[in-house]
């Protein structure tokens, strides 16, 4: 063990500072979360424009240009719009292995590169098969981005601001949606062959900028410890912790989770590989999990499933059709109401971002889901102004309530509850459930609305949201203010490293975790903003 000073800190660690040190972590979270722009732009640039203009006969937007230029059917257009969610499954599962192999930072860069290639392929497409191939490549890049952004951000953030920082991916998804609106408007008046290609191809630009900027990011301290690079991990923890004391305590907890003895120190140390490798991870998480690990897995998969099955994609992507069914036929009013959905979603996600670490995950989740249940819905056709206003207010209400809780907290919660060695695979499984559910919802809404009406569809989603509220109230545990390593105590996983030959010491390490929790709980998101 390193020598201890009279203040109780390890040798070489200065006394705690009075101010927080989150600016560097903030910058890291911003850059990592920018990968989520790719999902928002890629999925909604096509989808929003298609649903907005299909029924009113205005030849604008990517999907309509594509349909006329390539002579494809409505079914082929719907497949083109919704298939991205299924393609992203490949990327999300591949990202789990890749991030453990080459690191979180390089995986972010790889996501940007893959999406860049896919965007170029779509922009240069001359036929439907080539367009679908580009969509496939872009979908893989989106899957990589969805999985790695919240994982990296959670691992680099101090406990006191992890909710604040880990909610950024959802913010940038919505920024991508807004960029899709801007792109549609900017290029919709160009020629038939050029307009839709620029709408899709321009998506390559942010991926280039992102890839270059991420080169300056540090690697995740938890991945560095997993590889035995303790000196590099200490540097990153020193820059991303609230105090030097917390940096030392975080390092001790991460070493314990990675199975490194507390008294083993040095710039680079040997880390014993777990027998079975990847097969053991699958066994621990899927094939024969302990009750505690099963609870963690079901919590993550459940929150991802309910985020999408509550119908938010139908509300956002098909809101133009809903507004039209309510009696809004003027193109400018329809576009304005649709843009209001995107603006509302972004604004209220920002509200959630600044309140996650103050109020906690469970209160915001329950408020969010409850609000989605009780929001009124009146999508029937009418020309009465107040009824049209109620329809618009209903859609905006659902979007606002979703955005203050269920939207951002899904990514925050699922990225922070898994043990270190199960985190990559666990998050990949969560993204997989998220994307499959999203694909099913987005590709079945039109058929569902024809079968039980648009109003009936939304009442069905409200019923699912009711089940979600019960699940969140009875099953999910509050994680605010805890370090990632302390999640084991919360869920009943006593040995985060899960090595049979290593047991957690009941002495110093446990005391260390307690100290971190106490120091973390005193810092709130208001402290972060004041800094």
Short mmCIF file of C-alpha atoms in Angstrom, two decimals:
data_model
loop_
_atom_site.label_atom_id
_atom_site.label_comp_id
_atom_site.label_asym_id
_atom_site.label_seq_id
_atom_site.Cartn_x
_atom_site.Cartn_y
_atom_site.Cartn_z
CA UNK A 1 0.00 0.00 0.00
CA UNK A 2 1.11 3.54 -0.72
CA UNK A 3 2.15 5.62 2.27
CA UNK A 4 -0.62 7.67 3.85
CA UNK A 5 -0.26 11.31 4.81
CA UNK A 6 -1.78 12.65 7.99
CA UNK A 7 -4.79 13.81 5.97
CA UNK A 8 -5.48 10.20 4.97
CA UNK A 9 -4.62 10.60 1.30
CA UNK A 10 -2.26 8.34 -0.65
CA UNK A 11 1.29 9.50 -1.18
CA UNK A 12 1.54 12.15 -3.89
CA UNK A 13 -2.11 13.23 -3.70
CA UNK A 14 -2.78 16.83 -2.76
CA UNK A 15 -5.51 17.89 -0.32
CA UNK A 16 -9.01 18.32 -1.76
CA UNK A 17 -9.75 21.43 -3.73
CA UNK A 18 -12.72 23.58 -2.87
CA UNK A 19 -14.03 23.85 -6.43
CA UNK A 20 -15.24 21.07 -8.66
CA UNK A 21 -13.26 19.99 -11.69
CA UNK A 22 -15.85 19.06 -14.28
CA UNK A 23 -14.97 21.28 -17.21
CA UNK A 24 -12.75 18.64 -18.74
CA UNK A 25 -15.36 15.92 -18.17
CA UNK A 26 -17.96 18.26 -19.67
CA UNK A 27 -15.87 18.70 -22.83
CA UNK A 28 -15.32 14.94 -23.10
CA UNK A 29 -19.06 14.26 -22.72
CA UNK A 30 -19.94 16.86 -25.35
CA UNK A 31 -17.57 15.41 -27.95
CA UNK A 32 -18.52 11.80 -27.28
CA UNK A 33 -22.24 12.59 -27.32
CA UNK A 34 -21.99 14.37 -30.66
CA UNK A 35 -21.98 10.93 -32.27
CA UNK A 36 -25.71 10.81 -31.46
CA UNK A 37 -26.30 13.57 -34.00
CA UNK A 38 -25.76 10.88 -36.61
CA UNK A 39 -28.81 8.91 -35.43
CA UNK A 40 -31.09 11.93 -35.27
CA UNK A 41 -30.08 13.14 -38.71
CA UNK A 42 -29.96 9.76 -40.42
CA UNK A 43 -33.29 8.46 -39.16
CA UNK A 44 -35.38 11.61 -39.31
CA UNK A 45 -34.06 13.47 -42.35
CA UNK A 46 -35.91 10.92 -44.50
CA UNK A 47 -38.77 9.97 -42.23
CA UNK A 48 -40.08 13.35 -41.13
CA UNK A 49 -40.14 14.80 -44.62
CA UNK A 50 -41.83 11.78 -46.11
CA UNK A 51 -44.68 11.73 -43.61
CA UNK A 52 -45.05 15.50 -43.76
CA UNK A 53 -45.55 15.79 -47.50
CA UNK A 54 -46.77 12.41 -48.71
CA UNK A 55 -50.51 13.03 -48.37
CA UNK A 56 -50.67 16.69 -49.43
CA UNK A 57 -48.92 16.13 -52.75
CA UNK A 58 -46.01 18.54 -52.37
CA UNK A 59 -42.96 17.07 -54.09
CA UNK A 60 -40.52 18.01 -51.32
CA UNK A 61 -38.23 16.07 -49.02
CA UNK A 62 -35.80 13.24 -49.49
CA UNK A 63 -38.21 10.32 -49.57
CA UNK A 64 -40.47 11.82 -52.19
CA UNK A 65 -37.53 12.77 -54.39
CA UNK A 66 -36.18 9.24 -54.01
CA UNK A 67 -39.54 7.67 -54.82
CA UNK A 68 -39.93 9.64 -58.04
CA UNK A 69 -36.29 9.51 -59.12
CA UNK A 70 -35.69 5.80 -58.50
CA UNK A 71 -39.29 4.69 -59.30
CA UNK A 72 -39.81 2.72 -56.10
CA UNK A 73 -43.03 1.68 -54.36
CA UNK A 74 -44.53 2.91 -51.08
CA UNK A 75 -43.52 -0.37 -49.42
CA UNK A 76 -39.91 0.11 -50.52
CA UNK A 77 -39.98 3.65 -49.14
CA UNK A 78 -41.30 2.44 -45.77
CA UNK A 79 -38.62 -0.25 -45.60
CA UNK A 80 -35.98 2.35 -46.46
CA UNK A 81 -37.20 4.62 -43.68
CA UNK A 82 -37.51 2.08 -40.88
CA UNK A 83 -34.75 -0.41 -41.62
CA UNK A 84 -32.03 1.80 -40.12
CA UNK A 85 -33.09 0.71 -36.63
CA UNK A 86 -32.54 -2.95 -37.48
CA UNK A 87 -29.25 -2.31 -39.26
CA UNK A 88 -27.97 -0.48 -36.18
CA UNK A 89 -28.24 -3.73 -34.20
CA UNK A 90 -25.13 -5.02 -35.93
CA UNK A 91 -23.20 -1.92 -34.97
CA UNK A 92 -24.35 -1.90 -31.36
CA UNK A 93 -23.31 -5.52 -30.74
CA UNK A 94 -20.04 -5.10 -32.62
CA UNK A 95 -19.30 -1.96 -30.59
CA UNK A 96 -19.36 -3.97 -27.36
CA UNK A 97 -16.47 -6.17 -28.44
CA UNK A 98 -14.66 -3.37 -30.27
CA UNK A 99 -14.75 -1.00 -27.29
CA UNK A 100 -13.25 -3.65 -25.02
CA UNK A 101 -10.60 -4.44 -27.61
CA UNK A 102 -9.36 -1.07 -28.93
CA UNK A 103 -10.86 1.23 -26.31
CA UNK A 104 -13.84 3.57 -26.03
CA UNK A 105 -12.19 6.56 -27.72
CA UNK A 106 -11.12 4.76 -30.88
CA UNK A 107 -14.55 3.13 -31.08
CA UNK A 108 -16.12 6.60 -31.24
CA UNK A 109 -13.79 7.47 -34.11
CA UNK A 110 -14.65 4.21 -35.84
CA UNK A 111 -18.36 5.04 -35.57
CA UNK A 112 -17.76 8.38 -37.29
CA UNK A 113 -15.74 6.74 -40.07
CA UNK A 114 -18.39 4.09 -40.75
CA UNK A 115 -21.18 6.65 -40.88
CA UNK A 116 -19.09 8.84 -43.20
CA UNK A 117 -18.80 5.98 -45.68
CA UNK A 118 -22.51 5.21 -45.42
CA UNK A 119 -23.55 8.83 -45.97
CA UNK A 120 -21.35 9.07 -49.07
CA UNK A 121 -22.80 5.84 -50.44
CA UNK A 122 -26.34 7.15 -49.97
CA UNK A 123 -25.49 10.51 -51.51
CA UNK A 124 -23.94 8.88 -54.58
CA UNK A 125 -26.60 6.19 -55.04
CA UNK A 126 -27.90 5.60 -58.55
CA UNK A 127 -30.42 2.88 -57.72
CA UNK A 128 -32.40 1.42 -54.82
CA UNK A 129 -29.99 -1.48 -53.98
CA UNK A 130 -27.07 0.96 -53.72
CA UNK A 131 -29.16 3.26 -51.55
CA UNK A 132 -30.06 0.36 -49.26
CA UNK A 133 -26.39 -0.63 -49.08
CA UNK A 134 -25.50 2.89 -47.97
CA UNK A 135 -28.32 2.79 -45.46
CA UNK A 136 -26.91 -0.49 -44.13
CA UNK A 137 -23.42 0.95 -43.63
CA UNK A 138 -24.80 4.13 -42.05
CA UNK A 139 -26.97 2.01 -39.74
CA UNK A 140 -23.91 0.15 -38.46
CA UNK A 141 -22.26 3.50 -37.70
CA UNK A 142 -25.40 4.63 -35.87
CA UNK A 143 -25.38 1.42 -33.80
CA UNK A 144 -21.76 2.02 -32.81
CA UNK A 145 -22.57 5.60 -31.79
CA UNK A 146 -25.66 4.67 -29.77
CA UNK A 147 -23.77 2.12 -27.71
CA UNK A 148 -20.44 3.84 -27.14
CA UNK A 149 -21.48 7.46 -26.41
CA UNK A 150 -23.31 6.84 -23.10
CA UNK A 151 -20.78 4.19 -21.99
CA UNK A 152 -17.80 6.50 -22.50
CA UNK A 153 -19.56 9.46 -20.91
CA UNK A 154 -20.63 7.44 -17.86
CA UNK A 155 -17.13 6.08 -17.35
CA UNK A 156 -15.40 9.45 -17.60
CA UNK A 157 -17.89 11.40 -15.44
CA UNK A 158 -17.69 11.95 -11.66
CA UNK A 159 -20.64 10.55 -9.73
CA UNK A 160 -21.95 14.00 -8.78
CA UNK A 161 -22.55 14.98 -12.43
CA UNK A 162 -22.92 11.66 -14.24
CA UNK A 163 -26.65 12.09 -14.86
CA UNK A 164 -26.06 15.60 -16.19
CA UNK A 165 -23.30 14.52 -18.56
CA UNK A 166 -24.69 11.14 -19.63
CA UNK A 167 -27.95 12.72 -20.80
CA UNK A 168 -26.07 14.57 -23.55
CA UNK A 169 -26.49 11.79 -26.17
CA UNK A 170 -30.27 12.28 -26.10
CA UNK A 171 -29.77 16.05 -26.48
CA UNK A 172 -27.65 15.53 -29.56
CA UNK A 173 -30.08 13.01 -31.07
CA UNK A 174 -32.64 15.79 -31.06
CA UNK A 175 -30.13 18.26 -32.42
CA UNK A 176 -29.66 15.81 -35.28
CA UNK A 177 -33.44 15.78 -35.84
CA UNK A 178 -33.46 19.57 -36.02
CA UNK A 179 -30.57 19.48 -38.49
CA UNK A 180 -32.68 17.09 -40.54
CA UNK A 181 -35.45 19.68 -40.66
CA UNK A 182 -33.00 22.36 -41.74
CA UNK A 183 -31.51 20.09 -44.41
CA UNK A 184 -34.95 19.25 -45.78
CA UNK A 185 -35.87 22.92 -46.02
CA UNK A 186 -32.54 23.96 -47.54
CA UNK A 187 -32.38 21.33 -50.28
CA UNK A 188 -36.07 20.69 -51.03
CA UNK A 189 -36.17 23.23 -53.87
CA UNK A 190 -33.23 21.82 -55.80
CA UNK A 191 -33.56 19.54 -58.83
CA UNK A 192 -35.05 16.09 -58.46
CA UNK A 193 -31.78 14.19 -58.89
CA UNK A 194 -29.66 16.53 -56.79
CA UNK A 195 -31.91 17.44 -53.87
CA UNK A 196 -32.29 14.13 -52.05
CA UNK A 197 -28.66 13.18 -52.67
CA UNK A 198 -27.45 16.35 -50.96
CA UNK A 199 -29.90 15.77 -48.08
CA UNK A 200 -28.33 12.40 -47.40
CA UNK A 201 -24.74 13.04 -48.45
CA UNK A 202 -24.34 16.15 -46.32
CA UNK A 203 -24.56 13.88 -43.29
CA UNK A 204 -20.94 12.91 -43.98
CA UNK A 205 -19.75 16.40 -42.97
CA UNK A 206 -20.41 16.24 -39.20
CA UNK A 207 -18.87 12.77 -39.01
CA UNK A 208 -15.57 14.12 -40.39
CA UNK A 209 -15.52 16.99 -37.90
CA UNK A 210 -16.43 14.63 -35.07
CA UNK A 211 -13.72 12.11 -35.93
CA UNK A 212 -11.04 14.81 -35.93
CA UNK A 213 -12.21 16.37 -32.66
CA UNK A 214 -12.41 13.04 -30.82
CA UNK A 215 -8.70 12.48 -31.52
CA UNK A 216 -8.07 14.87 -28.64
CA UNK A 217 -10.20 12.96 -26.15
CA UNK A 218 -8.60 10.89 -23.37
CA UNK A 219 -9.38 7.20 -23.06
CA UNK A 220 -11.90 6.01 -20.48
CA UNK A 221 -10.13 5.57 -17.11
CA UNK A 222 -11.98 2.31 -16.50
CA UNK A 223 -10.81 0.83 -19.80
CA UNK A 224 -7.25 1.95 -19.01
CA UNK A 225 -7.40 0.15 -15.65
CA UNK A 226 -8.78 -2.96 -17.35
CA UNK A 227 -5.64 -2.93 -19.49
CA UNK A 228 -3.35 -2.29 -16.51
CA UNK A 229 -2.43 1.27 -17.54
CA UNK A 230 -2.72 2.77 -14.08
CA UNK A 231 -0.59 5.87 -14.70
CA UNK A 232 -2.73 6.93 -17.67
CA UNK A 233 -5.89 6.24 -15.67
CA UNK A 234 -4.66 8.42 -12.80
CA UNK A 235 -4.14 11.34 -15.19
CA UNK A 236 -7.65 11.07 -16.63
CA UNK A 237 -9.25 10.63 -13.20
CA UNK A 238 -7.37 13.66 -11.93
CA UNK A 239 -8.88 15.77 -14.72
CA UNK A 240 -12.44 14.43 -14.43
CA UNK A 241 -12.99 14.11 -10.66
CA UNK A 242 -14.43 16.73 -8.35
CA UNK A 243 -11.36 16.57 -6.06
CA UNK A 244 -7.99 14.79 -6.00
CA UNK A 245 -9.30 12.76 -3.08
CA UNK A 246 -12.19 11.51 -5.14
CA UNK A 247 -9.80 10.68 -8.00
CA UNK A 248 -7.79 8.45 -5.66
CA UNK A 249 -10.92 6.80 -4.29
CA UNK A 250 -12.35 6.22 -7.77
CA UNK A 251 -9.09 4.60 -8.82
CA UNK A 252 -9.20 2.28 -5.80
CA UNK A 253 -12.77 1.24 -6.59
CA UNK A 254 -12.02 0.68 -10.29
CA UNK A 255 -8.98 -1.45 -9.42
CA UNK A 256 -11.15 -3.57 -7.15
CA UNK A 257 -13.78 -3.96 -9.88
CA UNK A 258 -11.12 -4.94 -12.39
CA UNK A 259 -9.63 -7.52 -10.01
CA UNK A 260 -6.36 -5.64 -9.39
CA UNK A 261 -5.03 -5.92 -5.81
CA UNK A 262 -5.19 -2.64 -3.91
CA UNK A 263 -1.48 -2.77 -3.04
CA UNK A 264 -0.42 -3.31 -6.66
CA UNK A 265 0.78 -0.02 -8.06
CA UNK A 266 2.93 1.25 -10.93
CA UNK A 267 2.64 2.87 -14.34
CA UNK A 268 1.65 -0.39 -16.05
CA UNK A 269 0.68 -3.56 -14.22
CA UNK A 270 -0.24 -7.04 -15.35
CA UNK A 271 -3.96 -7.78 -15.24
CA UNK A 272 -4.95 -11.41 -14.95
CA UNK A 273 -7.34 -12.46 -17.67
CA UNK A 274 -10.53 -14.12 -16.58
CA UNK A 275 -10.81 -17.70 -17.64
CA UNK A 276 -13.25 -18.17 -20.47
CA UNK A 277 -12.99 -14.58 -21.68
CA UNK A 278 -15.99 -13.51 -23.71
CA UNK A 279 -17.77 -16.80 -23.14
CA UNK A 280 -17.70 -16.16 -19.39
CA UNK A 281 -19.20 -12.70 -19.86
CA UNK A 282 -22.09 -14.19 -21.86
CA UNK A 283 -22.55 -16.87 -19.20
CA UNK A 284 -22.59 -14.36 -16.33
CA UNK A 285 -24.98 -11.97 -18.07
CA UNK A 286 -27.25 -14.17 -20.20
CA UNK A 287 -26.92 -17.92 -19.73
CA UNK A 288 -26.71 -18.31 -15.96
CA UNK A 289 -26.81 -14.90 -14.24
CA UNK A 290 -27.08 -14.52 -10.51
CA UNK A 291 -30.34 -12.97 -9.23
CA UNK A 292 -28.56 -9.64 -8.75
CA UNK A 293 -27.10 -9.60 -12.28
CA UNK A 294 -30.47 -10.68 -13.67
CA UNK A 295 -32.10 -7.71 -11.97
CA UNK A 296 -29.55 -5.34 -13.49
CA UNK A 297 -30.09 -6.84 -16.95
CA UNK A 298 -33.89 -6.74 -16.72
CA UNK A 299 -33.74 -3.15 -15.46
CA UNK A 300 -31.68 -2.09 -18.48
CA UNK A 301 -33.67 -4.05 -21.06
CA UNK A 302 -36.98 -2.98 -19.51
CA UNK A 303 -36.25 0.73 -19.58
CA UNK A 304 -35.06 0.50 -23.20
CA UNK A 305 -38.14 -1.48 -24.23
CA UNK A 306 -40.61 0.88 -22.59
CA UNK A 307 -38.85 3.97 -23.94
CA UNK A 308 -39.73 2.94 -27.49
CA UNK A 309 -42.89 0.84 -27.00
CA UNK A 310 -44.64 3.83 -25.40
CA UNK A 311 -44.88 5.16 -28.97
CA UNK A 312 -42.59 8.19 -29.00
CA UNK A 313 -41.32 7.40 -32.51
CA UNK A 314 -44.88 7.35 -33.82
CA UNK A 315 -45.62 10.66 -32.10
CA UNK A 316 -42.51 12.38 -33.47
CA UNK A 317 -42.07 10.78 -36.87
CA UNK A 318 -45.74 10.73 -37.81
CA UNK A 319 -46.82 13.95 -36.11
CA UNK A 320 -47.42 15.63 -39.53
CA UNK A 321 -49.92 12.93 -40.43
CA UNK A 322 -51.60 13.33 -37.04
CA UNK A 323 -51.81 17.10 -37.48
CA UNK A 324 -53.22 16.65 -40.94
CA UNK A 325 -55.86 14.23 -39.67
CA UNK A 326 -56.84 16.88 -37.11
CA UNK A 327 -57.61 19.34 -39.89
CA UNK A 328 -54.34 21.20 -40.56
CA UNK A 329 -54.00 21.24 -44.35
CA UNK A 330 -51.96 24.38 -45.01
CA UNK A 331 -48.39 23.37 -45.84
CA UNK A 332 -46.73 26.18 -43.87
CA UNK A 333 -48.87 25.58 -40.78
CA UNK A 334 -48.22 21.86 -41.00
CA UNK A 335 -44.48 22.40 -41.25
CA UNK A 336 -44.58 24.91 -38.38
CA UNK A 337 -46.47 22.51 -36.11
CA UNK A 338 -44.03 19.72 -36.99
CA UNK A 339 -41.01 21.88 -36.24
CA UNK A 340 -42.61 22.80 -32.90
CA UNK A 341 -42.43 19.11 -31.97
CA UNK A 342 -38.67 19.06 -32.57
CA UNK A 343 -38.12 22.29 -30.66
CA UNK A 344 -40.24 21.11 -27.70
CA UNK A 345 -38.39 17.82 -27.52
CA UNK A 346 -35.00 19.54 -27.45
CA UNK A 347 -35.98 22.21 -24.90
CA UNK A 348 -37.42 19.77 -22.37
CA UNK A 349 -34.49 17.38 -22.70
CA UNK A 350 -32.29 20.30 -21.67
CA UNK A 351 -34.56 20.74 -18.63
CA UNK A 352 -34.00 17.09 -17.73
CA UNK A 353 -30.26 17.45 -18.23
CA UNK A 354 -30.05 20.10 -15.52
CA UNK A 355 -32.31 18.29 -13.05
CA UNK A 356 -31.21 14.63 -13.25
CA UNK A 357 -28.57 14.94 -10.55
CA UNK A 358 -30.78 17.10 -8.34
CA UNK A 359 -34.04 15.14 -8.27
CA UNK A 360 -32.80 11.66 -9.18
CA UNK A 361 -33.72 9.12 -11.84
CA UNK A 362 -36.87 7.54 -10.38
CA UNK A 363 -38.83 10.76 -9.66
CA UNK A 364 -38.27 12.08 -13.17
CA UNK A 365 -39.05 8.70 -14.75
CA UNK A 366 -42.34 8.38 -12.87
CA UNK A 367 -43.32 11.99 -13.61
CA UNK A 368 -42.41 11.60 -17.26
CA UNK A 369 -44.32 8.36 -17.79
CA UNK A 370 -47.33 9.56 -15.80
CA UNK A 371 -47.52 12.71 -17.90
CA UNK A 372 -47.44 10.68 -21.11
CA UNK A 373 -50.35 8.58 -19.83
CA UNK A 374 -52.65 11.48 -18.96
CA UNK A 375 -51.82 13.78 -21.90
CA UNK A 376 -55.08 14.26 -23.86
CA UNK A 377 -55.32 13.12 -27.47
CA UNK A 378 -57.74 14.34 -30.14
CA UNK A 379 -56.41 13.48 -33.62
CA UNK A 380 -59.83 13.38 -35.34
CA UNK A 381 -60.41 15.58 -38.37
CA UNK A 382 -62.06 18.92 -37.62
CA UNK A 383 -61.90 22.55 -38.65
CA UNK A 384 -62.66 23.97 -35.20
CA UNK A 385 -59.61 26.07 -34.19
CA UNK A 386 -59.74 25.13 -30.50
CA UNK A 387 -59.89 21.41 -31.34
CA UNK A 388 -56.89 21.75 -33.62
CA UNK A 389 -55.13 23.59 -30.80
CA UNK A 390 -55.93 20.75 -28.39
CA UNK A 391 -54.44 18.25 -30.86
CA UNK A 392 -51.22 20.25 -31.16
CA UNK A 393 -51.05 20.73 -27.39
CA UNK A 394 -51.58 16.99 -26.84
CA UNK A 395 -48.71 16.01 -29.12
CA UNK A 396 -46.43 18.64 -27.60
CA UNK A 397 -47.43 17.47 -24.11
CA UNK A 398 -46.50 13.85 -24.83
CA UNK A 399 -43.18 14.94 -26.32
CA UNK A 400 -42.42 17.28 -23.41
CA UNK A 401 -43.17 14.68 -20.72
CA UNK A 402 -41.12 12.06 -22.58
CA UNK A 403 -38.19 14.43 -22.84
CA UNK A 404 -37.99 15.33 -19.14
CA UNK A 405 -37.48 11.72 -18.10
CA UNK A 406 -37.93 8.61 -20.19
CA UNK A 407 -35.94 9.98 -23.14
CA UNK A 408 -32.59 10.90 -21.54
CA UNK A 409 -32.77 8.73 -18.40
CA UNK A 410 -32.92 5.51 -20.44
CA UNK A 411 -29.38 6.09 -21.69
CA UNK A 412 -28.13 7.37 -18.33
CA UNK A 413 -29.55 4.50 -16.29
CA UNK A 414 -28.57 1.63 -18.57
CA UNK A 415 -24.99 2.85 -18.91
CA UNK A 416 -24.34 3.15 -15.16
CA UNK A 417 -25.81 -0.01 -13.54
CA UNK A 418 -23.70 -2.80 -15.10
CA UNK A 419 -20.52 -4.12 -13.46
CA UNK A 420 -17.34 -3.08 -15.26
CA UNK A 421 -16.66 -6.37 -17.05
CA UNK A 422 -20.30 -6.72 -18.17
CA UNK A 423 -20.89 -3.09 -19.16
CA UNK A 424 -20.04 -3.25 -22.87
CA UNK A 425 -22.19 -6.31 -23.58
CA UNK A 426 -25.00 -5.15 -21.29
CA UNK A 427 -25.24 -1.76 -22.96
CA UNK A 428 -25.12 -3.40 -26.39
CA UNK A 429 -28.07 -5.62 -25.45
CA UNK A 430 -29.99 -2.58 -24.25
CA UNK A 431 -29.37 -0.74 -27.51
CA UNK A 432 -30.43 -3.86 -29.39
CA UNK A 433 -33.79 -3.98 -27.60
CA UNK A 434 -34.17 -0.23 -28.13
CA UNK A 435 -33.56 -0.39 -31.87
CA UNK A 436 -35.71 -3.47 -32.51
CA UNK A 437 -38.62 -1.95 -30.62
CA UNK A 438 -38.16 1.38 -32.39
CA UNK A 439 -38.10 -0.35 -35.78
CA UNK A 440 -41.28 -2.29 -35.02
CA UNK A 441 -43.11 0.83 -33.79
CA UNK A 442 -42.05 3.04 -36.71
CA UNK A 443 -42.80 0.45 -39.40
CA UNK A 444 -46.21 -0.59 -38.05
CA UNK A 445 -47.84 2.73 -37.14
CA UNK A 446 -49.49 3.31 -40.52
CA UNK A 447 -51.02 -0.17 -40.55
CA UNK A 448 -52.01 0.12 -36.89
CA UNK A 449 -53.65 3.51 -37.41
CA UNK A 450 -55.65 2.15 -40.33
CA UNK A 451 -56.82 -0.79 -38.23
CA UNK A 452 -57.75 0.95 -34.95
CA UNK A 453 -57.52 4.65 -35.98
CA UNK A 454 -54.80 7.10 -34.96
CA UNK A 455 -56.61 7.84 -31.70
CA UNK A 456 -56.86 4.15 -30.90
CA UNK A 457 -53.15 3.74 -31.58
CA UNK A 458 -52.27 6.48 -29.11
CA UNK A 459 -54.54 4.98 -26.45
CA UNK A 460 -52.72 1.68 -26.99
CA UNK A 461 -49.42 3.47 -26.40
CA UNK A 462 -50.90 5.03 -23.24
CA UNK A 463 -51.71 1.54 -21.98
CA UNK A 464 -48.12 0.45 -22.55
CA UNK A 465 -46.93 3.58 -20.74
CA UNK A 466 -49.11 2.56 -17.78
CA UNK A 467 -47.30 -0.78 -17.60
CA UNK A 468 -44.01 1.13 -17.82
CA UNK A 469 -44.98 3.28 -14.82
CA UNK A 470 -45.70 0.19 -12.74
CA UNK A 471 -42.39 -1.38 -13.80
CA UNK A 472 -40.40 1.73 -12.93
CA UNK A 473 -42.15 2.15 -9.55
CA UNK A 474 -41.77 -1.45 -8.42
CA UNK A 475 -38.49 -2.56 -9.99
CA UNK A 476 -36.01 0.26 -10.66
CA UNK A 477 -33.70 1.49 -7.92
CA UNK A 478 -32.38 5.01 -7.51
CA UNK A 479 -28.75 5.46 -8.62
CA UNK A 480 -28.20 9.19 -8.09
CA UNK A 481 -24.90 10.13 -6.43
CA UNK A 482 -23.30 6.67 -6.57
CA UNK A 483 -20.06 5.81 -8.33
CA UNK A 484 -20.24 3.12 -11.00
CA UNK A 485 -18.43 0.72 -8.68
CA UNK A 486 -20.99 1.28 -5.91
CA UNK A 487 -23.76 -0.08 -8.13
CA UNK A 488 -22.71 -3.55 -6.94
CA UNK A 489 -23.77 -2.70 -3.39
CA UNK A 490 -27.02 -1.17 -4.65
CA UNK A 491 -28.07 -4.23 -6.64
CA UNK A 492 -26.51 -6.84 -4.35
CA UNK A 493 -23.44 -7.77 -6.38
CA UNK A 494 -20.82 -8.03 -3.60
CA UNK A 495 -17.82 -8.74 -5.84
CA UNK A 496 -17.85 -6.48 -8.88
CA UNK A 497 -14.84 -8.28 -10.36
CA UNK A 498 -16.68 -11.60 -9.90
CA UNK A 499 -13.45 -13.53 -9.43
CA UNK A 500 -13.78 -16.55 -7.20
CA UNK A 501 -10.25 -16.21 -5.89
CA UNK A 502 -10.64 -12.55 -4.92
CA UNK A 503 -12.99 -11.22 -2.30
CA UNK A 504 -13.75 -7.65 -1.42
CA UNK A 505 -12.02 -6.53 1.71
CA UNK A 506 -14.52 -5.50 4.39
CA UNK A 507 -12.13 -2.90 5.65
CA UNK A 508 -10.53 -0.12 3.75
CA UNK A 509 -12.16 -0.63 0.34
CA UNK A 510 -15.66 -0.54 1.78
CA UNK A 511 -14.81 2.57 3.71
CA UNK A 512 -13.40 4.07 0.55
CA UNK A 513 -16.65 3.56 -1.33
CA UNK A 514 -18.61 5.07 1.52
CA UNK A 515 -16.41 8.16 1.49
CA UNK A 516 -16.89 8.60 -2.24
CA UNK A 517 -20.63 8.37 -1.86
CA UNK A 518 -20.66 10.96 0.90
CA UNK A 519 -18.48 13.39 -1.04
CA UNK A 520 -20.41 12.81 -4.25
CA UNK A 521 -23.81 13.35 -2.71
CA UNK A 522 -22.83 16.83 -1.56
CA UNK A 523 -22.22 18.03 -5.11
CA UNK A 524 -25.22 18.82 -7.27
CA UNK A 525 -25.71 19.89 -10.83
CA UNK A 526 -26.08 23.46 -9.60
CA UNK A 527 -22.50 23.28 -8.32
CA UNK A 528 -21.43 22.11 -11.75
CA UNK A 529 -23.17 24.95 -13.52
CA UNK A 530 -21.71 27.49 -11.13
CA UNK A 531 -18.25 26.23 -12.02
#
